[in-house]
Amino acid sequence: MTRLWRRSLATQIIGLTLVALIVSQALTFLISLDEYTKKFDAGAKAEFVSRVSSTTRLMESLPPEFREQALHASEGSYLRYWLSDSEPMDPNDWRLQALARLSQPLDSSVDPSGTLGWAGSTSPKLPSVNKVSTANVADPWMTPASYLWLMPQPAKMLKFSGSKGYGLSTRLEDGHWLNAAFYQHEKGGLWTSRSLMSLGLTALMLALISIFIASRIARPLRNLATAAEALGRGQNLPPLLEDGPEEIKRTAQSFNEMQSRLHRFVEDRTRMLAAISHDLRTPITSLRLRAELVQDEDAQRKMIAAIDELQSMTEAAISFARGESIKEETRAIDLEALVGSICDDQSNLGHPVTHVEGVRMKYHCRPDSLRRAIRNLVENAVRYGGEAKVFLRDTTSSIDIVVEDRGPGIPNDMVEKVFAPFVRLETSRSRQTGGSGLGLSIVRAVVRQHGGDISFSNTETGMQAIISLPREGCVNATPVPKERAWWLKKTSLSAQRAHLPK
């Protein structure tokens, strides 16, 4: 869940919106709770006094022999009536008496189904005797407010069990006292089924709106990320669509401008390098002609060798610039087949190159450029390591093209320097023992144009040159069956042993 929260913009927007909704509802509930409780208590109190007033009028109009039956008929699950001969004086004794009355079941003849109550309520859960006797122990009898008690008879009220229970006693004309005890039923509270349903519908509507907003924001960002990945792999993409909100529109415009500047920068650099390399041909030819006129044969030989090396470097630079300036389009190819064809070509030339088949996949790349980079690594492995073994490796983060050899490897302090143009580990500068020093520079340039990188790893038996390409360019991958992979591994080992020195 944490991973989804960090990765998904829609999840974050929906989550934050719902959290804001819940927090606002909770604050509203806390703010309204006290006012709601007061209004509920006031309403319950007013209705209780009103019902007692009606019952008092009824008692005054009935003969004494019918009063008990009328009182039982007027009772509810939380409301009890009884008559007393004298005025109740001790409020604490009256509270205990009221609790005992409320604890008694209703007369079955009055309430045969057991469902009578105020507003359809059920029998309340009454407080304990100890709570009733201690909750309002210091509260005396009080005279009800004139706007509540409109009868001419004197009356007095009290509270019990905190403020959940009310008691009222009034004097009838014949001298008896009518007593009424009421205990509030369970409050529905603010969080009723209706309020929860309203909250759920509000949350659903906000979630749908958040999904719509997040998709409007995320879609251009996904397009931008896809375009940036493709640009990093060297693909020539059409400009992004510049529409939508102002912020999204400006982001697309900035990306298009950046892409245009990068293309112009690369084109200007390659043109300049090609022009400089081309212009060097004329003074090199002039130097060669002058060297031919030198009389000292030993000095002439050294001068011509130096001029040949300079000419070789110039030709390599021109070739490098020409390769950089070629606008090769990316396309999906069988990467395994590309590697296999390079190994077959080298084997046909008599070089000890082994191809170990592995994962077959379609990959978006510039085939000619990538072929050139892999061929340079294979030729270096054969030249300096005696042989080469090439295979693909599918990892969780990249697609690796691995070229192994049995050479001495590269010193750790030279791992980065070998990628500089015209840098060679072989110091004789002989064309027979090495190239111009641009091979690895070309390899790194090509690989980085595809959004990847190249690294070297020294092993116990030699060295590995690893081209790591981003997985975003992979269309699909089909692993080789185990039986076939085992046979290929065995064949590869046999081929290696055949190339080992006797």
CSV table of N, CA and C in Angstrom, one decimal, residues 352-462:
chain,number,residue,atom,x,y,z
A,352,PRO,N,38.1,-16.5,-32.5
A,352,PRO,CA,37.5,-17.3,-31.5
A,352,PRO,C,36.4,-16.6,-30.8
A,353,VAL,N,35.2,-16.6,-31.3
A,353,VAL,CA,34.1,-15.9,-30.7
A,353,VAL,C,33.0,-16.9,-30.5
A,354,THR,N,32.4,-16.9,-29.3
A,354,THR,CA,31.3,-17.9,-29.0
A,354,THR,C,30.1,-17.1,-28.6
A,355,HIS,N,29.0,-17.5,-29.2
A,355,HIS,CA,27.7,-16.8,-28.8
A,355,HIS,C,26.9,-17.8,-28.0
A,356,VAL,N,26.5,-17.4,-26.8
A,356,VAL,CA,25.6,-18.3,-25.9
A,356,VAL,C,24.2,-17.7,-26.0
A,357,GLU,N,23.3,-18.5,-26.6
A,357,GLU,CA,21.9,-18.0,-26.7
A,357,GLU,C,21.3,-17.9,-25.4
A,358,GLY,N,20.4,-16.9,-25.2
A,358,GLY,CA,19.7,-16.8,-24.0
A,358,GLY,C,18.3,-16.3,-24.2
A,359,VAL,N,17.9,-15.1,-23.7
A,359,VAL,CA,16.6,-14.5,-23.8
A,359,VAL,C,16.4,-13.9,-25.2
A,360,ARG,N,15.3,-14.3,-25.9
A,360,ARG,CA,15.0,-13.7,-27.1
A,360,ARG,C,14.0,-12.5,-26.9
A,361,MET,N,14.3,-11.4,-27.5
A,361,MET,CA,13.4,-10.2,-27.2
A,361,MET,C,13.5,-9.3,-28.4
A,362,LYS,N,12.4,-8.5,-28.5
A,362,LYS,CA,12.4,-7.4,-29.4
A,362,LYS,C,12.8,-6.1,-28.7
A,363,TYR,N,13.7,-5.3,-29.3
A,363,TYR,CA,14.2,-4.1,-28.6
A,363,TYR,C,14.2,-3.0,-29.6
A,364,HIS,N,13.7,-1.8,-29.1
A,364,HIS,CA,13.8,-0.6,-29.9
A,364,HIS,C,15.2,0.0,-29.8
A,365,CYS,N,15.8,0.1,-30.9
A,365,CYS,CA,17.2,0.7,-30.9
A,365,CYS,C,17.5,1.2,-32.3
A,366,ARG,N,18.7,1.7,-32.5
A,366,ARG,CA,19.3,2.0,-33.8
A,366,ARG,C,20.2,0.9,-34.1
A,367,PRO,N,19.8,-0.1,-34.9
A,367,PRO,CA,20.6,-1.3,-35.1
A,367,PRO,C,22.0,-1.1,-35.6
A,368,ASP,N,22.2,-0.2,-36.6
A,368,ASP,CA,23.5,-0.1,-37.2
A,368,ASP,C,24.5,0.5,-36.1
A,369,SER,N,24.1,1.4,-35.4
A,369,SER,CA,24.9,2.0,-34.3
A,369,SER,C,25.2,1.0,-33.2
A,370,LEU,N,24.2,0.3,-32.8
A,370,LEU,CA,24.4,-0.7,-31.7
A,370,LEU,C,25.3,-1.9,-32.2
A,371,ARG,N,25.1,-2.3,-33.5
A,371,ARG,CA,26.0,-3.3,-34.1
A,371,ARG,C,27.5,-2.9,-34.1
A,372,ARG,N,27.7,-1.6,-34.4
A,372,ARG,CA,29.0,-1.1,-34.4
A,372,ARG,C,29.7,-1.1,-33.0
A,373,ALA,N,28.9,-0.8,-32.0
A,373,ALA,CA,29.4,-0.7,-30.6
A,373,ALA,C,29.7,-2.2,-30.2
A,374,ILE,N,28.8,-3.1,-30.4
A,374,ILE,CA,29.1,-4.5,-30.0
A,374,ILE,C,30.3,-5.1,-30.7
A,375,ARG,N,30.4,-4.8,-32.0
A,375,ARG,CA,31.5,-5.3,-32.8
A,375,ARG,C,32.8,-4.8,-32.3
A,376,ASN,N,32.8,-3.5,-31.9
A,376,ASN,CA,34.1,-2.9,-31.3
A,376,ASN,C,34.5,-3.7,-30.1
A,377,LEU,N,33.5,-4.0,-29.2
A,377,LEU,CA,33.9,-4.7,-28.0
A,377,LEU,C,34.3,-6.1,-28.3
A,378,VAL,N,33.7,-6.8,-29.2
A,378,VAL,CA,34.1,-8.2,-29.6
A,378,VAL,C,35.5,-8.1,-30.1
A,379,GLU,N,35.8,-7.2,-31.0
A,379,GLU,CA,37.1,-7.1,-31.6
A,379,GLU,C,38.2,-6.8,-30.5
A,380,ASN,N,37.9,-5.9,-29.6
A,380,ASN,CA,38.8,-5.7,-28.5
A,380,ASN,C,39.0,-6.9,-27.7
A,381,ALA,N,38.0,-7.7,-27.4
A,381,ALA,CA,38.1,-8.9,-26.6
A,381,ALA,C,39.0,-9.9,-27.3
A,382,VAL,N,38.8,-10.0,-28.6
A,382,VAL,CA,39.7,-11.0,-29.3
A,382,VAL,C,41.1,-10.5,-29.4
A,383,ARG,N,41.3,-9.2,-29.6
A,383,ARG,CA,42.6,-8.6,-29.8
A,383,ARG,C,43.4,-8.7,-28.5
A,384,TYR,N,42.8,-8.3,-27.3
A,384,TYR,CA,43.5,-8.2,-26.1
A,384,TYR,C,43.3,-9.4,-25.1
A,385,GLY,N,42.2,-10.2,-25.4
A,385,GLY,CA,41.9,-11.3,-24.5
A,385,GLY,C,42.0,-12.6,-25.1
A,386,GLY,N,42.3,-12.7,-26.4
A,386,GLY,CA,42.5,-14.0,-27.0
A,386,GLY,C,41.2,-14.6,-27.5
A,387,GLU,N,40.1,-14.4,-27.0
A,387,GLU,CA,38.8,-14.9,-27.4
A,387,GLU,C,37.7,-14.1,-26.8
A,388,ALA,N,36.4,-14.4,-27.3
A,388,ALA,CA,35.3,-13.6,-26.8
A,388,ALA,C,34.1,-14.5,-26.6
A,389,LYS,N,33.3,-14.4,-25.6
A,389,LYS,CA,32.1,-15.0,-25.4
A,389,LYS,C,31.0,-14.0,-25.1
A,390,VAL,N,29.9,-14.0,-25.9
A,390,VAL,CA,28.9,-13.0,-25.9
A,390,VAL,C,27.6,-13.6,-25.6
A,391,PHE,N,26.8,-12.9,-24.7
A,391,PHE,CA,25.5,-13.4,-24.3
A,391,PHE,C,24.7,-12.2,-23.8
A,392,LEU,N,23.3,-12.4,-23.8
A,392,LEU,CA,22.4,-11.5,-23.3
A,392,LEU,C,22.0,-11.9,-21.9
A,393,ARG,N,21.8,-10.9,-21.0
A,393,ARG,CA,21.4,-11.1,-19.6
A,393,ARG,C,20.2,-10.2,-19.3
A,394,ASP,N,19.1,-10.8,-18.9
A,394,ASP,CA,17.9,-10.0,-18.6
A,394,ASP,C,17.9,-9.8,-17.1
A,395,THR,N,18.0,-8.6,-16.6
A,395,THR,CA,18.0,-8.3,-15.2
A,395,THR,C,16.7,-7.5,-14.9
A,396,THR,N,16.5,-7.2,-13.6
A,396,THR,CA,15.3,-6.5,-13.2
A,396,THR,C,15.3,-5.0,-13.6
A,397,SER,N,16.5,-4.5,-13.8
A,397,SER,CA,16.6,-3.1,-14.1
A,397,SER,C,17.1,-2.8,-15.5
A,398,SER,N,17.7,-3.8,-16.2
A,398,SER,CA,18.3,-3.5,-17.5
A,398,SER,C,18.4,-4.8,-18.4
A,399,ILE,N,18.7,-4.6,-19.7
A,399,ILE,CA,19.0,-5.6,-20.6
A,399,ILE,C,20.5,-5.5,-20.8
A,400,ASP,N,21.3,-6.5,-20.4
A,400,ASP,CA,22.8,-6.5,-20.5
A,400,ASP,C,23.3,-7.3,-21.7
A,401,ILE,N,24.2,-6.7,-22.4
A,401,ILE,CA,24.9,-7.4,-23.5
A,401,ILE,C,26.4,-7.6,-22.9
A,402,VAL,N,26.7,-8.8,-22.6
A,402,VAL,CA,28.0,-9.1,-21.9
A,402,VAL,C,29.0,-9.7,-22.9
A,403,VAL,N,30.2,-9.2,-22.9
A,403,VAL,CA,31.3,-9.7,-23.8
A,403,VAL,C,32.4,-10.1,-22.8
A,404,GLU,N,32.7,-11.4,-22.7
A,404,GLU,CA,33.8,-11.9,-21.8
A,404,GLU,C,35.0,-12.2,-22.6
A,405,ASP,N,36.2,-12.0,-22.0
A,405,ASP,CA,37.4,-12.5,-22.6
A,405,ASP,C,38.3,-13.1,-21.5
A,406,ARG,N,39.5,-13.5,-21.9
A,406,ARG,CA,40.4,-14.2,-21.0
A,406,ARG,C,41.7,-13.3,-20.9
A,407,GLY,N,41.6,-12.0,-21.1
A,407,GLY,CA,42.7,-11.1,-21.1
A,407,GLY,C,43.1,-10.7,-19.7
A,408,PRO,N,44.1,-9.8,-19.6
A,408,PRO,CA,44.5,-9.3,-18.3
A,408,PRO,C,43.6,-8.3,-17.6
A,409,GLY,N,42.6,-7.8,-18.4
A,409,GLY,CA,41.7,-6.8,-17.8
A,409,GLY,C,42.2,-5.4,-17.9
A,410,ILE,N,41.5,-4.5,-17.2
A,410,ILE,CA,41.8,-3.1,-17.2
A,410,ILE,C,42.1,-2.7,-15.8
A,411,PRO,N,43.2,-2.0,-15.5
A,411,PRO,CA,43.5,-1.5,-14.1
A,411,PRO,C,42.4,-0.6,-13.7
A,412,ASN,N,42.2,-0.6,-12.4
A,412,ASN,CA,41.0,0.2,-11.8
A,412,ASN,C,41.2,1.6,-12.0
A,413,ASP,N,42.4,2.1,-12.0
A,413,ASP,CA,42.6,3.6,-12.2
A,413,ASP,C,42.5,4.0,-13.7
A,414,MET,N,42.3,3.0,-14.6
A,414,MET,CA,42.1,3.4,-16.0
A,414,MET,C,40.7,3.0,-16.5
A,415,VAL,N,39.9,2.6,-15.7
A,415,VAL,CA,38.5,2.2,-16.1
A,415,VAL,C,37.8,3.3,-16.8
A,416,GLU,N,37.9,4.5,-16.2
A,416,GLU,CA,37.2,5.6,-16.8
A,416,GLU,C,38.0,6.3,-17.9
A,417,LYS,N,39.3,6.3,-17.8
A,417,LYS,CA,40.2,7.0,-18.8
A,417,LYS,C,40.1,6.3,-20.2
A,418,VAL,N,39.9,5.0,-20.2
A,418,VAL,CA,39.9,4.4,-21.5
A,418,VAL,C,38.8,4.8,-22.4
A,419,PHE,N,37.8,5.5,-21.9
A,419,PHE,CA,36.7,6.0,-22.7
A,419,PHE,C,37.0,7.4,-23.4
A,420,ALA,N,38.1,8.0,-23.0
A,420,ALA,CA,38.5,9.3,-23.5
A,420,ALA,C,39.0,9.0,-25.0
A,421,PRO,N,38.7,9.9,-25.9
A,421,PRO,CA,39.1,9.8,-27.3
A,421,PRO,C,40.6,9.7,-27.4
A,422,PHE,N,41.1,8.7,-28.2
A,422,PHE,CA,42.5,8.6,-28.6
A,422,PHE,C,43.4,8.1,-27.4
A,423,VAL,N,42.7,7.6,-26.3
A,423,VAL,CA,43.5,7.0,-25.2
A,423,VAL,C,43.6,5.5,-25.4
A,424,ARG,N,44.8,4.9,-25.3
A,424,ARG,CA,45.1,3.5,-25.5
A,424,ARG,C,45.9,3.0,-24.4
A,425,LEU,N,45.5,1.8,-23.9
A,425,LEU,CA,46.3,1.1,-22.9
A,425,LEU,C,47.6,0.6,-23.5
A,426,GLU,N,47.6,0.2,-24.7
A,426,GLU,CA,48.8,-0.3,-25.4
A,426,GLU,C,49.6,1.0,-25.8
A,427,THR,N,50.8,1.1,-25.4
A,427,THR,CA,51.6,2.4,-25.5
A,427,THR,C,52.5,2.4,-26.7
A,428,SER,N,52.5,1.3,-27.5
A,428,SER,CA,53.5,1.3,-28.6
A,428,SER,C,53.0,2.2,-29.7
A,429,ARG,N,51.7,2.5,-29.7
A,429,ARG,CA,51.0,3.3,-30.8
A,429,ARG,C,51.1,2.6,-32.1
A,430,SER,N,51.3,1.3,-32.2
A,430,SER,CA,51.5,0.6,-33.4
A,430,SER,C,50.1,0.2,-34.0
A,431,ARG,N,49.9,0.3,-35.3
A,431,ARG,CA,48.6,0.0,-35.9
A,431,ARG,C,48.4,-1.5,-35.8
A,432,GLN,N,49.6,-2.3,-35.7
A,432,GLN,CA,49.4,-3.7,-35.6
A,432,GLN,C,49.0,-4.2,-34.3
A,433,THR,N,49.2,-3.5,-33.2
A,433,THR,CA,48.9,-3.9,-31.9
A,433,THR,C,47.6,-3.2,-31.3
A,434,GLY,N,47.1,-2.2,-32.0
A,434,GLY,CA,46.0,-1.5,-31.5
A,434,GLY,C,45.4,-0.5,-32.5
A,435,GLY,N,44.3,0.1,-32.2
A,435,GLY,CA,43.6,1.0,-33.1
A,435,GLY,C,44.0,2.4,-32.8
A,436,SER,N,43.1,3.3,-33.1
A,436,SER,CA,43.3,4.7,-33.0
A,436,SER,C,43.0,5.2,-31.6
A,437,GLY,N,42.3,4.4,-30.8
A,437,GLY,CA,41.9,4.9,-29.4
A,437,GLY,C,40.5,5.5,-29.4
A,438,LEU,N,39.7,5.3,-30.5
A,438,LEU,CA,38.4,5.9,-30.5
A,438,LEU,C,37.3,4.8,-30.3
A,439,GLY,N,37.7,3.6,-30.3
A,439,GLY,CA,36.7,2.5,-30.3
A,439,GLY,C,35.8,2.5,-29.1
A,440,LEU,N,36.4,2.6,-27.9
A,440,LEU,CA,35.5,2.7,-26.7
A,440,LEU,C,34.8,4.0,-26.5
A,441,SER,N,35.3,5.1,-27.1
A,441,SER,CA,34.6,6.3,-27.1
A,441,SER,C,33.3,6.2,-27.9
A,442,ILE,N,33.5,5.5,-29.1
A,442,ILE,CA,32.3,5.3,-29.9
A,442,ILE,C,31.3,4.4,-29.2
A,443,VAL,N,31.8,3.3,-28.6
A,443,VAL,CA,30.9,2.4,-27.9
A,443,VAL,C,30.1,3.2,-26.8
A,444,ARG,N,30.7,4.0,-26.0
A,444,ARG,CA,30.0,4.7,-24.9
A,444,ARG,C,29.0,5.7,-25.5
A,445,ALA,N,29.4,6.4,-26.6
A,445,ALA,CA,28.5,7.4,-27.2
A,445,ALA,C,27.3,6.7,-27.7
A,446,VAL,N,27.4,5.5,-28.4
A,446,VAL,CA,26.3,4.8,-28.9
A,446,VAL,C,25.4,4.3,-27.8
A,447,VAL,N,26.0,3.7,-26.8
A,447,VAL,CA,25.2,3.2,-25.7
A,447,VAL,C,24.4,4.3,-24.9
A,448,ARG,N,25.1,5.4,-24.7
A,448,ARG,CA,24.4,6.5,-23.9
A,448,ARG,C,23.3,7.1,-24.8
A,449,GLN,N,23.5,7.1,-26.1
A,449,GLN,CA,22.4,7.6,-27.0
A,449,GLN,C,21.2,6.7,-26.9
A,450,HIS,N,21.4,5.5,-26.5
A,450,HIS,CA,20.3,4.6,-26.3
A,450,HIS,C,19.7,4.6,-24.8
A,451,GLY,N,20.3,5.5,-24.0
A,451,GLY,CA,19.8,5.7,-22.6
A,451,GLY,C,20.5,4.7,-21.7
A,452,GLY,N,21.5,4.0,-22.1
A,452,GLY,CA,22.2,3.0,-21.3
A,452,GLY,C,23.6,3.5,-20.9
A,453,ASP,N,24.4,2.5,-20.5
A,453,ASP,CA,25.8,2.8,-20.2
A,453,ASP,C,26.7,1.5,-20.3
A,454,ILE,N,28.0,1.7,-20.3
A,454,ILE,CA,28.9,0.6,-20.4
A,454,ILE,C,29.8,0.5,-19.2
A,455,SER,N,30.1,-0.7,-18.8
A,455,SER,CA,31.0,-0.8,-17.6
A,455,SER,C,31.9,-2.0,-17.8
A,456,PHE,N,33.0,-2.1,-17.1
A,456,PHE,CA,33.9,-3.2,-17.1
A,456,PHE,C,34.0,-3.9,-15.8
A,457,SER,N,34.2,-5.2,-15.8
A,457,SER,CA,34.2,-5.9,-14.6
A,457,SER,C,35.3,-7.0,-14.7
A,458,ASN,N,36.4,-6.9,-13.9
A,458,ASN,CA,37.5,-7.9,-13.9
A,458,ASN,C,37.0,-9.1,-13.1
A,459,THR,N,37.3,-10.3,-13.7
A,459,THR,CA,36.9,-11.5,-13.1
A,459,THR,C,38.2,-12.4,-12.9
A,460,GLU,N,38.0,-13.5,-12.3
A,460,GLU,CA,39.2,-14.4,-12.1
A,460,GLU,C,39.8,-14.9,-13.4
A,461,THR,N,39.0,-15.1,-14.4
A,461,THR,CA,39.6,-15.6,-15.6
A,461,THR,C,39.7,-14.6,-16.7
A,462,GLY,N,39.4,-13.4,-16.5
A,462,GLY,CA,39.5,-12.3,-17.5
A,462,GLY,C,38.7,-11.1,-17.2
